[in-house]
Amino acid sequence: MVVIAAGRRADQPGEIERLLGPIWVGTFDEAQMHTPVAVTDKALHFLRARGADGLVTIGGGSAIGLSKALALRTDLPQIVLPTTYAGSEVTPVVGETRDGQKQIFSDPRILPESVIYDVDLTLAVRPGAAVLSGLNAIAHAVEALYARDRNPLVSSIAIAGIELLASALPVIARDGSDIPARARALQGAWLCGTCLALVGMSLHHKLCHTLGGMFDLPHAALHAAVLPHAAAFNESAVREHLKPVARIFGAADAATGLYRFACELGVEMALGAIGMPESGVATAVEATLENPYWNPRALTAEGLRALLEDAFAGRPPYIQTRRE
């Protein structure tokens, strides 16, 4: 077995190496966010050189993304121990980046065979990073509520996941050692990730994949900053579907509730502040329109430009009027 990680936070990979004993043949701890193909190729060589027959992966989205990219190429079984709350560990989806473009793959081989949830493993993740990963998970559930292939069961799962994270994240932000809150967040992440595994993606994920690949922006922070604006863009088309989100966050509309919630948690909401160049707005609009995901509201250059300009500046979301 090879251990996959992104660095050696709290020496968690070392503990796994010890527990695996003689079946451990090496650790690849160079996983990076957005799963660059060059890193995956390096890890693939590492696996083959050691004759690995399985993967034990510990960490957040970077480590899990690399593990899933390796499984897509090798069909090796994966045992995943998530330490954050994005929910990636329960999806058959991986996004890989090459030359500034992020490509999404969905395949049964990508889905990990086993997931082990251990609250203690999440304690090494600082509260700020934990909160951002939870907002990433919420994004999966929000889009599931108005997905083209949505259904009542997935909507129920999505609402339950959002409720759990909405209750847990403020507690974690105040006290990262709160075990019950960390446990609720793990459960919420599992539910929200399950939504992404069951239904398709829309504008929010398309924008995050585009911006992340182009500008190498921090993955979870990117989801947190874009989500209220994507919800605002679609709100007029799917207001009934988003009513539970508005209710959970105590706001008149989902977009305002999501934005206010993130701000109250101390999250940076300006894309410009997390590394996106202002000139990137036009480039991102063009790329999004060139290969769009299905969306409940028709995409226009004008509407996307307004969305991204607001997100770049970190302004509160504006509910765009439906014109189509």
CSV table of C-alpha atoms in Angstrom, one decimal:
chain,number,residue,atom,x,y,z
A,1,MET,CA,0.0,0.0,0.0
A,2,VAL,CA,1.1,3.5,-0.8
A,3,VAL,CA,0.1,6.5,1.4
A,4,ILE,CA,-1.0,9.6,-0.4
A,5,ALA,CA,-0.9,13.0,1.4
A,6,ALA,CA,-0.3,16.7,0.8
A,7,GLY,CA,2.6,17.3,3.2
A,8,ARG,CA,2.9,15.8,6.6
A,9,ARG,CA,0.6,17.9,8.8
A,10,ALA,CA,0.8,16.6,12.4
A,11,ASP,CA,2.7,13.6,11.0
A,12,GLN,CA,-0.6,11.9,10.2
A,13,PRO,CA,1.0,10.0,7.3
A,14,GLY,CA,3.7,8.8,9.7
A,15,GLU,CA,1.1,7.2,12.0
A,16,ILE,CA,-0.6,5.5,9.1
A,17,GLU,CA,2.8,4.2,7.9
A,18,ARG,CA,3.3,2.7,11.4
A,19,LEU,CA,-0.1,1.1,11.4
A,20,LEU,CA,0.3,-0.4,7.9
A,21,GLY,CA,3.5,-2.0,9.0
A,22,PRO,CA,5.0,-4.4,6.4
A,23,ILE,CA,2.3,-3.7,3.8
A,24,TRP,CA,3.4,-0.1,3.5
A,25,VAL,CA,5.7,0.4,0.5
A,26,GLY,CA,6.0,4.2,0.4
A,27,THR,CA,4.5,7.6,0.9
A,28,PHE,CA,3.8,10.2,-1.8
A,29,ASP,CA,3.2,13.5,0.0
A,30,GLU,CA,3.4,16.0,-2.9
A,31,ALA,CA,-0.3,16.3,-3.7
A,32,GLN,CA,-1.4,19.8,-4.8
A,33,MET,CA,-4.7,21.6,-5.2
A,34,HIS,CA,-6.5,21.4,-8.5
A,35,THR,CA,-4.7,18.0,-9.2
A,36,PRO,CA,-2.1,19.1,-11.7
A,37,VAL,CA,-1.5,16.3,-14.3
A,38,ALA,CA,2.3,16.7,-13.9
A,39,VAL,CA,2.0,15.8,-10.2
A,40,THR,CA,-0.2,12.8,-11.0
A,41,ASP,CA,2.3,11.5,-13.5
A,42,LYS,CA,5.0,11.8,-10.9
A,43,ALA,CA,2.9,9.9,-8.4
A,44,LEU,CA,2.0,7.3,-11.0
A,45,HIS,CA,5.7,6.6,-11.5
A,46,PHE,CA,6.1,6.4,-7.7
A,47,LEU,CA,3.4,3.7,-7.5
A,48,ARG,CA,4.6,1.6,-10.3
A,49,ALA,CA,8.2,1.7,-9.0
A,50,ARG,CA,7.0,0.3,-5.7
A,51,GLY,CA,4.5,-2.2,-7.0
A,52,ALA,CA,1.7,-0.7,-5.1
A,53,ASP,CA,-1.6,-2.7,-4.9
A,54,GLY,CA,-3.7,0.0,-3.1
A,55,LEU,CA,-3.8,3.5,-1.9
A,56,VAL,CA,-4.4,4.8,1.7
A,57,THR,CA,-5.1,8.6,1.4
A,58,ILE,CA,-5.2,11.1,4.2
A,59,GLY,CA,-6.0,14.8,4.0
A,60,GLY,CA,-8.3,17.2,2.3
A,61,GLY,CA,-9.2,17.8,-1.3
A,62,SER,CA,-5.7,17.9,-2.7
A,63,ALA,CA,-4.7,14.5,-1.4
A,64,ILE,CA,-8.1,13.0,-2.2
A,65,GLY,CA,-8.0,14.5,-5.7
A,66,LEU,CA,-4.6,13.0,-6.4
A,67,SER,CA,-5.8,9.6,-5.1
A,68,LYS,CA,-8.8,9.6,-7.3
A,69,ALA,CA,-6.8,10.7,-10.4
A,70,LEU,CA,-4.4,7.7,-9.7
A,71,ALA,CA,-7.4,5.4,-9.3
A,72,LEU,CA,-8.8,6.5,-12.6
A,73,ARG,CA,-5.5,5.5,-14.3
A,74,THR,CA,-4.9,2.3,-12.3
A,75,ASP,CA,-8.2,1.1,-10.8
A,76,LEU,CA,-6.3,0.6,-7.5
A,77,PRO,CA,-8.6,0.4,-4.5
A,78,GLN,CA,-8.6,3.5,-2.2
A,79,ILE,CA,-9.0,3.8,1.5
A,80,VAL,CA,-9.6,7.5,2.3
A,81,LEU,CA,-9.4,9.3,5.6
A,82,PRO,CA,-10.7,12.8,5.1
A,83,THR,CA,-9.5,15.6,7.4
A,84,THR,CA,-11.6,18.4,6.0
A,85,TYR,CA,-15.3,18.9,5.1
A,86,ALA,CA,-15.5,19.2,1.3
A,87,GLY,CA,-17.1,15.8,0.8
A,88,SER,CA,-14.9,14.9,-2.1
A,89,GLU,CA,-14.3,11.4,-0.7
A,90,VAL,CA,-17.8,10.2,-1.7
A,91,THR,CA,-17.9,11.4,-5.3
A,92,PRO,CA,-16.9,9.6,-8.5
A,93,VAL,CA,-15.6,12.9,-9.9
A,94,VAL,CA,-12.1,14.4,-10.2
A,95,GLY,CA,-10.9,17.7,-11.7
A,96,GLU,CA,-7.4,17.7,-13.3
A,97,THR,CA,-5.5,20.7,-14.4
A,98,ARG,CA,-3.2,21.0,-17.4
A,99,ASP,CA,-1.9,24.2,-19.0
A,100,GLY,CA,-4.3,26.4,-17.0
A,101,GLN,CA,-7.4,24.4,-17.9
A,102,LYS,CA,-9.3,22.2,-15.5
A,103,GLN,CA,-11.0,19.1,-17.0
A,104,ILE,CA,-13.6,17.1,-15.1
A,105,PHE,CA,-13.8,13.4,-15.2
A,106,SER,CA,-16.6,11.1,-13.8
A,107,ASP,CA,-16.0,7.4,-13.7
A,108,PRO,CA,-16.9,4.5,-11.3
A,109,ARG,CA,-13.1,3.8,-10.8
A,110,ILE,CA,-12.7,7.3,-9.2
A,111,LEU,CA,-15.0,6.6,-6.3
A,112,PRO,CA,-13.1,5.4,-3.2
A,113,GLU,CA,-13.9,1.9,-2.0
A,114,SER,CA,-13.7,2.8,1.7
A,115,VAL,CA,-14.0,6.0,3.6
A,116,ILE,CA,-13.0,6.2,7.3
A,117,TYR,CA,-14.4,9.2,9.2
A,118,ASP,CA,-12.4,9.9,12.4
A,119,VAL,CA,-13.2,13.2,14.1
A,120,ASP,CA,-9.8,13.3,15.8
A,121,LEU,CA,-8.1,13.5,12.4
A,122,THR,CA,-9.8,16.8,11.6
A,123,LEU,CA,-8.5,18.5,14.7
A,124,ALA,CA,-5.2,19.2,13.1
A,125,VAL,CA,-6.9,21.4,10.5
A,126,ARG,CA,-7.1,25.0,11.7
A,127,PRO,CA,-10.6,26.5,12.1
A,128,GLY,CA,-10.2,28.9,9.1
A,129,ALA,CA,-9.4,26.1,6.7
A,130,ALA,CA,-12.1,23.8,8.2
A,131,VAL,CA,-14.7,26.5,7.7
A,132,LEU,CA,-13.7,27.1,4.0
A,133,SER,CA,-13.9,23.4,3.3
A,134,GLY,CA,-17.4,23.3,4.8
A,135,LEU,CA,-18.5,26.1,2.6
A,136,ASN,CA,-17.2,24.1,-0.3
A,137,ALA,CA,-19.4,21.2,0.7
A,138,ILE,CA,-22.4,23.6,1.0
A,139,ALA,CA,-21.9,24.6,-2.6
A,140,HIS,CA,-22.4,21.0,-3.7
A,141,ALA,CA,-25.7,20.8,-1.9
A,142,VAL,CA,-27.0,24.2,-3.0
A,143,GLU,CA,-26.4,23.3,-6.7
A,144,ALA,CA,-28.0,19.9,-6.1
A,145,LEU,CA,-31.3,21.6,-5.2
A,146,TYR,CA,-31.7,23.0,-8.7
A,147,ALA,CA,-29.8,20.4,-10.7
A,148,ARG,CA,-31.3,19.3,-14.0
A,149,ASP,CA,-31.6,15.8,-12.6
A,150,ARG,CA,-32.6,16.8,-9.1
A,151,ASN,CA,-35.1,14.6,-7.2
A,152,PRO,CA,-36.8,14.8,-3.8
A,153,LEU,CA,-34.4,12.3,-2.2
A,154,VAL,CA,-31.3,14.3,-3.2
A,155,SER,CA,-33.0,17.6,-2.1
A,156,SER,CA,-33.7,16.1,1.3
A,157,ILE,CA,-30.1,15.0,1.6
A,158,ALA,CA,-28.9,18.4,0.5
A,159,ILE,CA,-31.0,20.3,3.0
A,160,ALA,CA,-29.9,18.0,5.8
A,161,GLY,CA,-26.3,18.5,4.9
A,162,ILE,CA,-26.6,22.3,4.7
A,163,GLU,CA,-28.3,22.4,8.1
A,164,LEU,CA,-25.6,20.4,9.8
A,165,LEU,CA,-22.8,22.5,8.4
A,166,ALA,CA,-24.7,25.7,9.1
A,167,SER,CA,-24.9,24.7,12.8
A,168,ALA,CA,-21.3,23.3,13.0
A,169,LEU,CA,-19.1,25.8,11.2
A,170,PRO,CA,-19.7,28.8,13.5
A,171,VAL,CA,-18.9,26.7,16.5
A,172,ILE,CA,-15.7,25.4,14.8
A,173,ALA,CA,-14.7,29.0,13.9
A,174,ARG,CA,-14.9,29.9,17.6
A,175,ASP,CA,-13.4,26.7,19.0
A,176,GLY,CA,-11.6,24.4,16.7
A,177,SER,CA,-11.4,21.7,19.5
A,178,ASP,CA,-15.2,21.3,19.8
A,179,ILE,CA,-15.6,17.6,19.0
A,180,PRO,CA,-19.4,17.5,18.6
A,181,ALA,CA,-19.3,20.4,16.1
A,182,ARG,CA,-16.5,18.6,14.2
A,183,ALA,CA,-18.6,15.5,14.1
A,184,ARG,CA,-21.6,17.3,12.8
A,185,ALA,CA,-19.4,18.9,10.1
A,186,LEU,CA,-18.1,15.5,9.0
A,187,GLN,CA,-21.7,14.2,8.7
A,188,GLY,CA,-22.7,17.3,6.8
A,189,ALA,CA,-19.8,17.0,4.4
A,190,TRP,CA,-20.7,13.3,3.7
A,191,LEU,CA,-24.3,14.3,2.9
A,192,CYS,CA,-23.3,17.3,0.7
A,193,GLY,CA,-20.7,15.3,-1.1
A,194,THR,CA,-23.2,12.5,-1.7
A,195,CYS,CA,-25.4,15.1,-3.5
A,196,LEU,CA,-22.5,15.9,-5.9
A,197,ALA,CA,-22.2,12.1,-6.6
A,198,LEU,CA,-25.9,11.8,-7.5
A,199,VAL,CA,-26.7,14.8,-9.6
A,200,GLY,CA,-25.0,17.1,-12.1
A,201,MET,CA,-23.3,20.4,-11.7
A,202,SER,CA,-24.2,23.9,-12.9
A,203,LEU,CA,-22.8,27.4,-13.1
A,204,HIS,CA,-21.2,27.6,-9.7
A,205,HIS,CA,-18.9,24.6,-10.3
A,206,LYS,CA,-18.2,25.6,-13.9
A,207,LEU,CA,-17.0,29.0,-12.7
A,208,CYS,CA,-14.8,27.5,-9.9
A,209,HIS,CA,-13.3,24.9,-12.3
A,210,THR,CA,-12.6,27.7,-14.8
A,211,LEU,CA,-11.1,30.2,-12.3
A,212,GLY,CA,-9.2,27.5,-10.4
A,213,GLY,CA,-7.6,26.1,-13.5
A,214,MET,CA,-6.7,29.5,-14.9
A,215,PHE,CA,-5.4,31.3,-11.9
A,216,ASP,CA,-4.5,28.5,-9.4
A,217,LEU,CA,-6.8,30.1,-6.8
A,218,PRO,CA,-7.2,28.3,-3.4
A,219,HIS,CA,-9.9,25.8,-4.0
A,220,ALA,CA,-12.1,26.1,-1.0
A,221,ALA,CA,-11.8,29.9,-0.7
A,222,LEU,CA,-12.8,30.1,-4.4
A,223,HIS,CA,-16.0,28.1,-3.8
A,224,ALA,CA,-16.8,30.2,-0.8
A,225,ALA,CA,-16.5,33.5,-2.7
A,226,VAL,CA,-18.3,32.4,-5.8
A,227,LEU,CA,-21.3,30.6,-4.3
A,228,PRO,CA,-23.4,33.6,-3.2
A,229,HIS,CA,-23.0,35.2,-6.6
A,230,ALA,CA,-23.9,32.0,-8.6
A,231,ALA,CA,-26.9,31.6,-6.4
A,232,ALA,CA,-27.9,35.2,-7.1
A,233,PHE,CA,-27.5,34.7,-10.8
A,234,ASN,CA,-29.9,31.7,-10.7
A,235,GLU,CA,-32.2,32.8,-7.9
A,236,SER,CA,-34.9,34.3,-10.2
A,237,ALA,CA,-35.1,31.1,-12.1
A,238,VAL,CA,-35.1,28.6,-9.2
A,239,ARG,CA,-36.4,30.7,-6.3
A,240,GLU,CA,-38.7,27.9,-5.0
A,241,HIS,CA,-35.8,25.4,-4.9
A,242,LEU,CA,-33.6,27.8,-3.0
A,243,LYS,CA,-36.1,28.7,-0.4
A,244,PRO,CA,-34.8,26.1,2.1
A,245,VAL,CA,-31.3,27.7,1.9
A,246,ALA,CA,-32.8,31.2,2.6
A,247,ARG,CA,-34.6,29.6,5.6
A,248,ILE,CA,-31.6,27.9,7.0
A,249,PHE,CA,-29.6,31.1,7.0
A,250,GLY,CA,-32.4,33.4,8.1
A,251,ALA,CA,-32.4,35.6,5.0
A,252,ALA,CA,-34.9,36.9,2.4
A,253,ASP,CA,-33.1,35.0,-0.3
A,254,ALA,CA,-30.5,32.2,-0.5
A,255,ALA,CA,-27.7,34.4,-2.0
A,256,THR,CA,-27.9,37.0,0.7
A,257,GLY,CA,-28.0,34.3,3.4
A,258,LEU,CA,-24.9,32.5,2.0
A,259,TYR,CA,-23.0,35.7,1.7
A,260,ARG,CA,-23.8,36.9,5.2
A,261,PHE,CA,-23.0,33.5,6.7
A,262,ALA,CA,-19.6,33.4,5.1
A,263,CYS,CA,-18.8,37.0,6.2
A,264,GLU,CA,-19.8,36.3,9.7
A,265,LEU,CA,-17.3,33.4,9.7
A,266,GLY,CA,-14.6,35.8,8.7
A,267,VAL,CA,-14.2,34.5,5.2
A,268,GLU,CA,-12.5,36.6,2.5
A,269,MET,CA,-15.2,37.2,-0.1
A,270,ALA,CA,-13.2,39.1,-2.8
A,271,LEU,CA,-11.7,37.0,-5.5
A,272,GLY,CA,-9.2,39.8,-6.0
A,273,ALA,CA,-7.9,39.3,-2.5
A,274,ILE,CA,-7.2,35.5,-3.0
A,275,GLY,CA,-5.2,36.0,-6.2
A,276,MET,CA,-7.4,36.5,-9.2
A,277,PRO,CA,-6.3,39.3,-11.5
A,278,GLU,CA,-8.9,41.9,-12.5
A,279,SER,CA,-8.1,41.3,-16.1
A,280,GLY,CA,-9.2,37.7,-15.6
A,281,VAL,CA,-12.9,38.6,-15.5
A,282,ALA,CA,-13.1,38.9,-19.3
A,283,THR,CA,-11.1,35.7,-19.9
A,284,ALA,CA,-13.2,33.7,-17.5
A,285,VAL,CA,-16.4,34.9,-19.1
A,286,GLU,CA,-15.2,33.8,-22.5
A,287,ALA,CA,-14.0,30.4,-21.2
A,288,THR,CA,-17.3,29.8,-19.4
A,289,LEU,CA,-19.4,30.5,-22.4
A,290,GLU,CA,-17.1,28.5,-24.7
A,291,ASN,CA,-17.9,25.2,-22.9
A,292,PRO,CA,-20.8,25.8,-20.4
A,293,TYR,CA,-22.4,23.3,-18.0
A,294,TRP,CA,-26.2,23.0,-18.0
A,295,ASN,CA,-27.7,25.9,-15.9
A,296,PRO,CA,-31.3,26.7,-15.0
A,297,ARG,CA,-30.9,30.2,-16.3
A,298,ALA,CA,-29.4,31.0,-19.7
A,299,LEU,CA,-25.8,32.3,-19.6
A,300,THR,CA,-25.0,35.7,-21.1
A,301,ALA,CA,-21.7,37.6,-21.3
A,302,GLU,CA,-23.3,40.6,-19.6
A,303,GLY,CA,-24.7,38.5,-16.7
A,304,LEU,CA,-21.5,36.6,-16.1
A,305,ARG,CA,-19.4,39.8,-16.3
A,306,ALA,CA,-21.6,41.4,-13.6
A,307,LEU,CA,-21.4,38.3,-11.4
A,308,LEU,CA,-17.6,38.0,-11.6
A,309,GLU,CA,-17.1,41.7,-11.1
A,310,ASP,CA,-19.1,41.6,-7.9
A,311,ALA,CA,-17.2,38.5,-6.8
A,312,PHE,CA,-13.9,40.0,-7.7
A,313,ALA,CA,-14.6,43.0,-5.5
A,314,GLY,CA,-16.3,41.0,-2.7
A,315,ARG,CA,-19.5,43.0,-3.0
A,316,PRO,CA,-22.8,41.5,-1.7
A,317,PRO,CA,-24.6,39.5,-4.4
A,318,TYR,CA,-27.1,41.1,-6.6
A,319,ILE,CA,-30.2,39.1,-7.7
A,320,GLN,CA,-30.0,39.5,-11.4
A,321,THR,CA,-33.3,39.8,-13.3
A,322,ARG,CA,-34.2,37.0,-15.6
A,323,ARG,CA,-34.3,38.3,-19.2
A,324,GLU,CA,-34.5,35.2,-21.3
